[in-house]
mmCIF file of C-alpha atoms in Angstrom:
data_model
loop_
_atom_site.group_PDB
_atom_site.id
_atom_site.type_symbol
_atom_site.label_atom_id
_atom_site.label_comp_id
_atom_site.label_asym_id
_atom_site.label_seq_id
_atom_site.Cartn_x
_atom_site.Cartn_y
_atom_site.Cartn_z
ATOM 1 C CA UNK Z 946 -1.985 -1.136 -7.171
ATOM 2 C CA UNK Z 947 -1.150 1.212 -9.889
ATOM 3 C CA UNK Z 948 -2.053 4.835 -9.214
ATOM 4 C CA UNK Z 949 -4.938 4.637 -11.691
ATOM 5 C CA UNK Z 950 -6.249 1.572 -9.769
ATOM 6 C CA UNK Z 951 -5.786 3.388 -6.453
ATOM 7 C CA UNK Z 952 -7.966 6.329 -7.775
ATOM 8 C CA UNK Z 953 -10.429 3.976 -9.142
ATOM 9 C CA UNK Z 954 -10.674 2.227 -5.673
ATOM 10 C CA UNK Z 955 -11.081 5.615 -4.064
ATOM 11 C CA UNK Z 956 -13.954 6.552 -6.444
ATOM 12 C CA UNK Z 957 -15.608 3.258 -5.926
ATOM 13 C CA UNK Z 958 -15.329 3.395 -2.153
ATOM 14 C CA UNK Z 959 -16.736 6.937 -2.029
ATOM 15 C CA UNK Z 960 -19.575 5.999 -4.310
ATOM 16 C CA UNK Z 961 -20.386 3.013 -1.954
ATOM 17 C CA UNK Z 962 -20.029 5.040 1.276
ATOM 18 C CA UNK Z 963 -22.112 8.076 0.236
ATOM 19 C CA UNK Z 964 -25.175 8.165 -2.023
ATOM 20 C CA UNK Z 965 -24.721 11.763 -2.586
ATOM 21 C CA UNK Z 966 -21.449 11.173 -4.584
ATOM 22 C CA UNK Z 967 -21.742 11.137 -8.403
ATOM 23 C CA UNK Z 968 -18.999 10.868 -10.980
ATOM 24 C CA UNK Z 969 -19.202 12.310 -14.503
ATOM 25 C CA UNK Z 970 -17.096 13.775 -17.211
ATOM 26 C CA UNK Z 971 -15.995 13.098 -20.803
ATOM 27 C CA UNK Z 972 -15.744 9.350 -21.553
ATOM 28 C CA UNK Z 973 -15.813 8.351 -17.912
ATOM 29 C CA UNK Z 974 -18.813 5.961 -18.374
ATOM 30 C CA UNK Z 975 -18.723 3.037 -20.807
ATOM 31 C CA UNK Z 976 -15.035 3.706 -21.835
ATOM 32 C CA UNK Z 977 -13.840 4.006 -18.196
ATOM 33 C CA UNK Z 978 -11.915 7.220 -18.933
ATOM 34 C CA UNK Z 979 -8.965 7.817 -21.287
ATOM 35 C CA UNK Z 980 -6.628 6.411 -18.595
ATOM 36 C CA UNK Z 981 -9.135 3.877 -17.253
ATOM 37 C CA UNK Z 982 -9.346 5.608 -13.928
ATOM 38 C CA UNK Z 983 -13.158 5.182 -13.985
ATOM 39 C CA UNK Z 984 -13.028 1.696 -15.385
ATOM 40 C CA UNK Z 985 -16.266 -0.502 -14.655
ATOM 41 C CA UNK Z 986 -17.696 2.161 -12.264
ATOM 42 C CA UNK Z 987 -20.697 2.901 -14.647
ATOM 43 C CA UNK Z 988 -21.457 -0.796 -14.813
ATOM 44 C CA UNK Z 989 -21.226 -1.270 -11.108
ATOM 45 C CA UNK Z 990 -23.101 1.941 -9.943
ATOM 46 C CA UNK Z 991 -25.411 2.606 -12.876
ATOM 47 C CA UNK Z 992 -25.983 5.619 -15.134
ATOM 48 C CA UNK Z 993 -27.558 7.753 -12.224
ATOM 49 C CA UNK Z 994 -24.288 7.681 -10.357
ATOM 50 C CA UNK Z 995 -21.546 7.506 -13.127
ATOM 51 C CA UNK Z 996 -22.190 9.013 -16.627
ATOM 52 C CA UNK Z 997 -20.676 10.646 -19.739
ATOM 53 C CA UNK Z 998 -21.177 14.332 -20.173
ATOM 54 C CA UNK Z 999 -21.139 16.340 -23.279
ATOM 55 C CA UNK Z 1000 -17.772 17.708 -24.474
ATOM 56 C CA UNK Z 1001 -18.274 21.004 -22.658
ATOM 57 C CA UNK Z 1002 -15.997 21.718 -19.727
ATOM 58 C CA UNK Z 1003 -17.745 24.832 -18.608
ATOM 59 C CA UNK Z 1004 -21.025 22.997 -18.634
ATOM 60 C CA UNK Z 1005 -19.498 20.114 -16.664
ATOM 61 C CA UNK Z 1006 -18.346 22.509 -13.894
ATOM 62 C CA UNK Z 1007 -21.422 24.678 -13.997
ATOM 63 C CA UNK Z 1008 -23.765 21.688 -13.422
ATOM 64 C CA UNK Z 1009 -21.479 20.443 -10.647
ATOM 65 C CA UNK Z 1010 -21.961 23.772 -8.827
ATOM 66 C CA UNK Z 1011 -25.722 23.392 -8.913
ATOM 67 C CA UNK Z 1012 -25.459 19.864 -7.698
ATOM 68 C CA UNK Z 1013 -23.181 20.663 -4.911
ATOM 69 C CA UNK Z 1014 -25.479 23.578 -3.893
ATOM 70 C CA UNK Z 1015 -28.293 21.077 -3.716
ATOM 71 C CA UNK Z 1016 -26.375 18.776 -1.372
ATOM 72 C CA UNK Z 1017 -24.720 16.395 -3.735
ATOM 73 C CA UNK Z 1018 -21.065 15.617 -3.990
ATOM 74 C CA UNK Z 1019 -20.048 15.696 -7.695
ATOM 75 C CA UNK Z 1020 -16.675 14.438 -8.826
ATOM 76 C CA UNK Z 1021 -16.013 15.631 -12.295
ATOM 77 C CA UNK Z 1022 -13.160 14.835 -14.733
ATOM 78 C CA UNK Z 1023 -11.478 17.308 -17.188
ATOM 79 C CA UNK Z 1024 -9.913 14.503 -19.095
ATOM 80 C CA UNK Z 1025 -6.652 16.420 -19.841
ATOM 81 C CA UNK Z 1026 -5.168 19.483 -18.055
ATOM 82 C CA UNK Z 1027 -5.560 21.990 -20.809
ATOM 83 C CA UNK Z 1028 -9.124 20.823 -21.581
ATOM 84 C CA UNK Z 1029 -9.988 22.487 -18.147
ATOM 85 C CA UNK Z 1030 -9.402 26.044 -19.481
ATOM 86 C CA UNK Z 1031 -12.938 26.560 -20.882
ATOM 87 C CA UNK Z 1032 -14.220 25.992 -17.342
ATOM 88 C CA UNK Z 1033 -11.781 28.587 -15.848
ATOM 89 C CA UNK Z 1034 -14.421 31.263 -15.420
ATOM 90 C CA UNK Z 1035 -16.751 28.916 -13.664
ATOM 91 C CA UNK Z 1036 -14.061 27.695 -11.281
ATOM 92 C CA UNK Z 1037 -12.534 31.168 -10.395
ATOM 93 C CA UNK Z 1038 -15.743 33.265 -10.349
ATOM 94 C CA UNK Z 1039 -18.082 30.713 -8.715
ATOM 95 C CA UNK Z 1040 -16.599 27.554 -7.364
ATOM 96 C CA UNK Z 1041 -13.892 29.373 -5.499
ATOM 97 C CA UNK Z 1042 -16.122 32.233 -4.294
ATOM 98 C CA UNK Z 1043 -19.468 30.702 -3.389
ATOM 99 C CA UNK Z 1044 -18.759 30.215 0.392
ATOM 100 C CA UNK Z 1045 -17.408 33.707 0.793
ATOM 101 C CA UNK Z 1046 -20.164 35.234 -1.440
ATOM 102 C CA UNK Z 1047 -22.882 33.671 0.776
ATOM 103 C CA UNK Z 1048 -21.106 34.472 4.151
ATOM 104 C CA UNK Z 1049 -20.574 30.859 4.600
ATOM 105 C CA UNK Z 1050 -24.026 29.794 4.110
ATOM 106 C CA UNK Z 1051 -23.557 27.847 0.800
ATOM 107 C CA UNK Z 1052 -20.726 25.259 0.592
ATOM 108 C CA UNK Z 1053 -19.599 23.487 -2.591
ATOM 109 C CA UNK Z 1054 -18.425 19.942 -1.806
ATOM 110 C CA UNK Z 1055 -17.129 19.118 -5.211
ATOM 111 C CA UNK Z 1056 -14.014 17.777 -6.677
ATOM 112 C CA UNK Z 1057 -12.567 18.604 -10.114
ATOM 113 C CA UNK Z 1058 -10.119 15.903 -11.259
ATOM 114 C CA UNK Z 1059 -7.480 17.058 -13.687
ATOM 115 C CA UNK Z 1060 -4.910 14.678 -15.154
ATOM 116 C CA UNK Z 1061 -1.753 16.835 -15.451
ATOM 117 C CA UNK Z 1062 1.715 17.231 -16.670
ATOM 118 C CA UNK Z 1063 3.774 15.557 -19.390
ATOM 119 C CA UNK Z 1064 6.061 12.621 -20.161
ATOM 120 C CA UNK Z 1065 3.363 10.555 -21.970
ATOM 121 C CA UNK Z 1066 4.121 11.593 -25.548
ATOM 122 C CA UNK Z 1067 1.098 13.774 -25.727
ATOM 123 C CA UNK Z 1068 0.513 16.505 -28.263
ATOM 124 C CA UNK Z 1069 -0.372 20.190 -27.491
ATOM 125 C CA UNK Z 1070 -3.169 20.599 -25.031
ATOM 126 C CA UNK Z 1071 -2.430 17.225 -23.426
ATOM 127 C CA UNK Z 1072 0.607 17.882 -21.300
ATOM 128 C CA UNK Z 1073 0.131 21.211 -19.387
ATOM 129 C CA UNK Z 1074 0.927 21.889 -15.876
ATOM 130 C CA UNK Z 1075 -1.709 24.284 -14.819
ATOM 131 C CA UNK Z 1076 -1.297 24.132 -10.990
ATOM 132 C CA UNK Z 1077 -0.212 27.762 -10.620
ATOM 133 C CA UNK Z 1078 -3.552 29.023 -11.933
ATOM 134 C CA UNK Z 1079 -5.466 27.050 -9.447
ATOM 135 C CA UNK Z 1080 -3.186 27.552 -6.527
ATOM 136 C CA UNK Z 1081 -3.372 31.384 -7.154
ATOM 137 C CA UNK Z 1082 -7.114 31.221 -6.643
ATOM 138 C CA UNK Z 1083 -8.223 31.762 -3.005
ATOM 139 C CA UNK Z 1084 -11.082 29.447 -2.010
ATOM 140 C CA UNK Z 1085 -9.743 26.373 -3.702
ATOM 141 C CA UNK Z 1086 -7.790 23.469 -2.242
ATOM 142 C CA UNK Z 1087 -5.153 22.104 -4.746
ATOM 143 C CA UNK Z 1088 -3.880 18.547 -4.276
ATOM 144 C CA UNK Z 1089 -1.405 16.602 -6.324
ATOM 145 C CA UNK Z 1090 -0.394 12.993 -5.139
ATOM 146 C CA UNK Z 1091 2.840 11.337 -6.091
ATOM 147 C CA UNK Z 1092 2.212 7.752 -5.084
ATOM 148 C CA UNK Z 1093 -0.637 5.185 -5.271
ATOM 149 C CA UNK Z 1094 -1.159 5.366 -1.543
ATOM 150 C CA UNK Z 1095 -1.449 9.105 -1.506
ATOM 151 C CA UNK Z 1096 -3.743 9.052 -4.581
ATOM 152 C CA UNK Z 1097 -6.268 6.813 -2.733
ATOM 153 C CA UNK Z 1098 -6.072 8.622 0.588
ATOM 154 C CA UNK Z 1099 -6.085 12.146 -0.747
ATOM 155 C CA UNK Z 1100 -8.967 11.597 -3.245
ATOM 156 C CA UNK Z 1101 -11.082 10.040 -0.374
ATOM 157 C CA UNK Z 1102 -10.241 13.200 1.683
ATOM 158 C CA UNK Z 1103 -11.071 15.425 -1.203
ATOM 159 C CA UNK Z 1104 -14.403 13.907 -1.831
ATOM 160 C CA UNK Z 1105 -15.201 14.109 1.930
ATOM 161 C CA UNK Z 1106 -14.322 17.747 2.055
ATOM 162 C CA UNK Z 1107 -17.065 20.417 2.553
ATOM 163 C CA UNK Z 1108 -15.219 22.719 0.080
ATOM 164 C CA UNK Z 1109 -14.143 22.541 -3.464
ATOM 165 C CA UNK Z 1110 -10.877 20.695 -4.409
ATOM 166 C CA UNK Z 1111 -8.906 20.779 -7.536
ATOM 167 C CA UNK Z 1112 -7.366 17.244 -7.678
ATOM 168 C CA UNK Z 1113 -4.494 17.098 -10.123
ATOM 169 C CA UNK Z 1114 -3.313 13.570 -11.081
ATOM 170 C CA UNK Z 1115 0.168 13.272 -12.693
ATOM 171 C CA UNK Z 1116 -0.700 11.191 -15.664
ATOM 172 C CA UNK Z 1117 2.860 9.894 -16.315
ATOM 173 C CA UNK Z 1118 2.532 8.080 -12.850
ATOM 174 C CA UNK Z 1119 -0.768 6.470 -13.533
ATOM 175 C CA UNK Z 1120 0.994 3.122 -14.069
ATOM 176 C CA UNK Z 1121 3.446 3.219 -11.273
ATOM 177 C CA UNK Z 1122 2.751 0.561 -8.642
ATOM 178 C CA UNK Z 1123 2.758 0.597 -4.703
ATOM 179 C CA UNK Z 1124 1.105 -0.918 -1.794
ATOM 180 C CA UNK Z 1125 -2.186 0.757 -0.969
ATOM 181 C CA UNK Z 1126 -4.036 0.654 2.368
ATOM 182 C CA UNK Z 1127 -7.635 1.742 2.619
ATOM 183 C CA UNK Z 1128 -7.065 3.692 5.743
ATOM 184 C CA UNK Z 1129 -5.081 6.638 7.176
ATOM 185 C CA UNK Z 1130 -4.786 10.255 6.172
ATOM 186 C CA UNK Z 1131 -2.466 12.432 4.148
ATOM 187 C CA UNK Z 1132 -2.298 16.080 5.532
ATOM 188 C CA UNK Z 1133 0.424 18.475 4.603
ATOM 189 C CA UNK Z 1134 3.799 17.936 3.164
ATOM 190 C CA UNK Z 1135 5.848 14.856 3.803
ATOM 191 C CA UNK Z 1136 9.626 14.246 3.988
ATOM 192 C CA UNK Z 1137 9.987 11.291 1.843
ATOM 193 C CA UNK Z 1138 13.893 11.130 2.063
ATOM 194 C CA UNK Z 1139 15.982 12.424 4.880
ATOM 195 C CA UNK Z 1140 19.086 14.558 4.166
ATOM 196 C CA UNK Z 1141 21.333 17.099 5.552
ATOM 197 C CA UNK Z 1142 22.850 19.220 2.734
ATOM 198 C CA UNK Z 1143 19.912 20.596 0.768
ATOM 199 C CA UNK Z 1144 16.112 20.474 0.706
ATOM 200 C CA UNK Z 1145 14.636 19.501 -2.674
ATOM 201 C CA UNK Z 1146 10.862 20.423 -2.844
ATOM 202 C CA UNK Z 1147 8.695 18.489 -5.316
ATOM 203 C CA UNK Z 1148 5.173 17.388 -5.954
ATOM 204 C CA UNK Z 1149 3.350 15.012 -8.322
ATOM 205 C CA UNK Z 1150 5.390 13.526 -11.120
ATOM 206 C CA UNK Z 1151 8.575 15.335 -10.047
ATOM 207 C CA UNK Z 1152 8.812 13.548 -6.675
ATOM 208 C CA UNK Z 1153 10.181 10.463 -8.361
ATOM 209 C CA UNK Z 1154 12.591 12.654 -10.325
ATOM 210 C CA UNK Z 1155 13.724 14.349 -6.983
ATOM 211 C CA UNK Z 1156 14.226 10.841 -5.435
ATOM 212 C CA UNK Z 1157 16.396 9.853 -8.403
ATOM 213 C CA UNK Z 1158 18.486 12.978 -8.011
ATOM 214 C CA UNK Z 1159 18.887 12.285 -4.292
ATOM 215 C CA UNK Z 1160 20.028 8.719 -5.067
ATOM 216 C CA UNK Z 1161 22.584 10.008 -7.658
ATOM 217 C CA UNK Z 1162 23.693 12.725 -5.415
ATOM 218 C CA UNK Z 1163 24.335 10.351 -2.459
ATOM 219 C CA UNK Z 1164 26.896 8.457 -4.799
ATOM 220 C CA UNK Z 1165 28.722 11.787 -4.992
ATOM 221 C CA UNK Z 1166 28.540 12.486 -1.303
ATOM 222 C CA UNK Z 1167 25.632 14.883 -1.342
ATOM 223 C CA UNK Z 1168 22.901 14.423 1.133
ATOM 224 C CA UNK Z 1169 19.464 15.557 -0.419
ATOM 225 C CA UNK Z 1170 16.314 15.785 1.644
ATOM 226 C CA UNK Z 1171 13.252 15.433 -0.469
ATOM 227 C CA UNK Z 1172 9.814 16.894 0.376
ATOM 228 C CA UNK Z 1173 6.613 15.913 -1.361
ATOM 229 C CA UNK Z 1174 4.200 18.821 -0.881
ATOM 230 C CA UNK Z 1175 1.113 16.813 -1.671
ATOM 231 C CA UNK Z 1176 -1.203 19.800 -1.174
ATOM 232 C CA UNK Z 1177 -0.135 22.772 -2.998
ATOM 233 C CA UNK Z 1178 -2.759 25.114 -1.512
ATOM 234 C CA UNK Z 1179 -2.906 25.608 1.350
ATOM 235 C CA UNK Z 1180 0.917 25.461 1.632
ATOM 236 C CA UNK Z 1181 2.604 23.553 4.488
ATOM 237 C CA UNK Z 1182 5.143 26.274 5.572
ATOM 238 C CA UNK Z 1183 6.030 24.444 8.784
ATOM 239 C CA UNK Z 1184 7.335 21.256 7.329
ATOM 240 C CA UNK Z 1185 9.244 23.007 4.594
ATOM 241 C CA UNK Z 1186 10.747 25.695 6.818
ATOM 242 C CA UNK Z 1187 11.809 23.062 9.388
ATOM 243 C CA UNK Z 1188 13.742 21.188 6.683
ATOM 244 C CA UNK Z 1189 15.322 24.254 5.133
ATOM 245 C CA UNK Z 1190 16.476 25.454 8.562
ATOM 246 C CA UNK Z 1191 18.186 22.021 8.986
ATOM 247 C CA UNK Z 1192 19.812 21.958 5.579
ATOM 248 C CA UNK Z 1193 20.332 25.706 4.866
ATOM 249 C CA UNK Z 1194 19.808 25.232 1.168
ATOM 250 C CA UNK Z 1195 16.657 24.735 -0.894
ATOM 251 C CA UNK Z 1196 15.510 24.048 -4.455
ATOM 252 C CA UNK Z 1197 12.090 23.369 -6.015
ATOM 253 C CA UNK Z 1198 11.330 21.281 -9.000
ATOM 254 C CA UNK Z 1199 8.309 21.283 -11.365
ATOM 255 C CA UNK Z 1200 7.497 20.605 -14.953
ATOM 256 C CA UNK Z 1201 5.603 23.917 -15.668
ATOM 257 C CA UNK Z 1202 7.532 26.914 -17.207
ATOM 258 C CA UNK Z 1203 9.724 28.785 -14.733
ATOM 259 C CA UNK Z 1204 8.457 32.354 -15.129
ATOM 260 C CA UNK Z 1205 5.437 32.886 -12.840
ATOM 261 C CA UNK Z 1206 5.292 29.128 -12.067
ATOM 262 C CA UNK Z 1207 4.442 27.580 -8.746
ATOM 263 C CA UNK Z 1208 8.021 27.358 -7.764
ATOM 264 C CA UNK Z 1209 8.298 31.187 -7.643
ATOM 265 C CA UNK Z 1210 5.839 31.162 -4.758
ATOM 266 C CA UNK Z 1211 7.711 28.322 -2.978
ATOM 267 C CA UNK Z 1212 10.966 30.196 -3.320
ATOM 268 C CA UNK Z 1213 9.429 33.481 -1.995
ATOM 269 C CA UNK Z 1214 7.943 31.699 1.033
ATOM 270 C CA UNK Z 1215 11.205 29.887 1.794
ATOM 271 C CA UNK Z 1216 13.177 33.163 1.463
ATOM 272 C CA UNK Z 1217 10.805 34.993 3.699
ATOM 273 C CA UNK Z 1218 10.690 32.460 6.434
ATOM 274 C CA UNK Z 1219 14.304 31.084 6.382
ATOM 275 C CA UNK Z 1220 16.404 34.043 5.182
ATOM 276 C CA UNK Z 1221 18.824 33.888 8.071
ATOM 277 C CA UNK Z 1222 19.227 30.147 7.770
ATOM 278 C CA UNK Z 1223 19.922 30.165 3.982
ATOM 279 C CA UNK Z 1224 23.521 29.760 2.692
ATOM 280 C CA UNK Z 1225 22.555 30.280 -0.920
ATOM 281 C CA UNK Z 1226 19.694 31.536 -3.070
ATOM 282 C CA UNK Z 1227 16.690 29.171 -3.552
ATOM 283 C CA UNK Z 1228 16.883 27.375 -6.868
ATOM 284 C CA UNK Z 1229 14.173 26.543 -9.332
ATOM 285 C CA UNK Z 1230 14.587 23.549 -11.735
ATOM 286 C CA UNK Z 1231 11.621 23.664 -14.094
ATOM 287 C CA UNK Z 1232 10.413 23.339 -17.600
ATOM 288 C CA UNK Z 1233 11.432 26.096 -20.115
ATOM 289 C CA UNK Z 1234 9.556 29.284 -20.797
ATOM 290 C CA UNK Z 1235 8.022 27.961 -24.039
ATOM 291 C CA UNK Z 1236 4.721 26.247 -24.899
ATOM 292 C CA UNK Z 1237 4.882 22.440 -24.211
ATOM 293 C CA UNK Z 1238 6.853 20.863 -27.018
ATOM 294 C CA UNK Z 1239 6.001 18.085 -29.386
ATOM 295 C CA UNK Z 1240 6.449 14.510 -28.233
ATOM 296 C CA UNK Z 1241 9.814 14.177 -30.049
ATOM 297 C CA UNK Z 1242 11.192 17.085 -27.998
ATOM 298 C CA UNK Z 1243 9.649 16.644 -24.552
ATOM 299 C CA UNK Z 1244 12.625 14.707 -23.159
ATOM 300 C CA UNK Z 1245 14.612 17.947 -23.544
ATOM 301 C CA UNK Z 1246 12.023 19.994 -21.833
ATOM 302 C CA UNK Z 1247 11.256 17.958 -18.730
ATOM 303 C CA UNK Z 1248 13.401 18.453 -15.616
ATOM 304 C CA UNK Z 1249 15.591 15.373 -14.957
ATOM 305 C CA UNK Z 1250 17.766 14.138 -12.084
ATOM 306 C CA UNK Z 1251 20.732 15.192 -14.161
ATOM 307 C CA UNK Z 1252 19.418 18.731 -14.446
ATOM 308 C CA UNK Z 1253 18.722 18.823 -10.650
ATOM 309 C CA UNK Z 1254 22.281 17.967 -9.847
ATOM 310 C CA UNK Z 1255 23.728 20.369 -12.361
ATOM 311 C CA UNK Z 1256 21.658 23.166 -10.905
ATOM 312 C CA UNK Z 1257 22.920 22.316 -7.385
ATOM 313 C CA UNK Z 1258 26.456 22.524 -8.677
ATOM 314 C CA UNK Z 1259 25.986 26.109 -9.531
ATOM 315 C CA UNK Z 1260 26.049 27.066 -5.884
ATOM 316 C CA UNK Z 1261 29.312 27.990 -4.255
ATOM 317 C CA UNK Z 1262 29.552 25.224 -1.701
#
């Protein structure tokens, strides 16, 4: 399956398994979504379960809050990452805080799907990496799969969760293929390649970049361990720290700008927990501190395997 196909299967299986699940958002109905993730769902489940919303992200999330409070499980789509910003106040002030505000009496079992990141030739507002905003908001679980299998499993888990989930889908990986089993679980970070010299921490689209860097590094005698975080919040300190204590070096890769990016939190947590094991400062290989560039320039902005290896060469080995 492609990742888009795996997500489609997860939505279909969740709609079949639980009548309280509904799916809606911009163009998710007859069109099947911009990336066809909701393809044919409206025809199969009908307009009461899958429908097109107005072009109003704040309204999409606001109605989902009410539905979740009433016992439904809404799964809403923001279409593109930067399109989610009009809903920011709803998410931060209400979605994330409802359980705490009501002393645990009102849960919001809802999922906000956000296609994220670049490398698709998209113009401004279509290629943001906004994970740091959501991960910095207590009360939200933030997930970002890197493979078709994890896309299926993690979306099923997100929909079944009693609390709100921001589910970020790396849109440049929608067409990658992999075997998908309709079973199992995906909790916490995962070591996707063993290594002994350095721990390279990635998530979403950058996992494949990290694996490419590890493959190239192996040809030069460098053993890189690659970790796929999968869930950005809450953070899996145990898996990451165990790897760093083994390798004594760490780097994190993401597409978002470096200043204030998610990698800063990762670097801080690794430094706090593994200081006495570290042989060098924790590195960040990221996008640049500029707005996301035009399609003609994005190849120079995105972190690559070559940039990863060049960064690792800056250490005094």
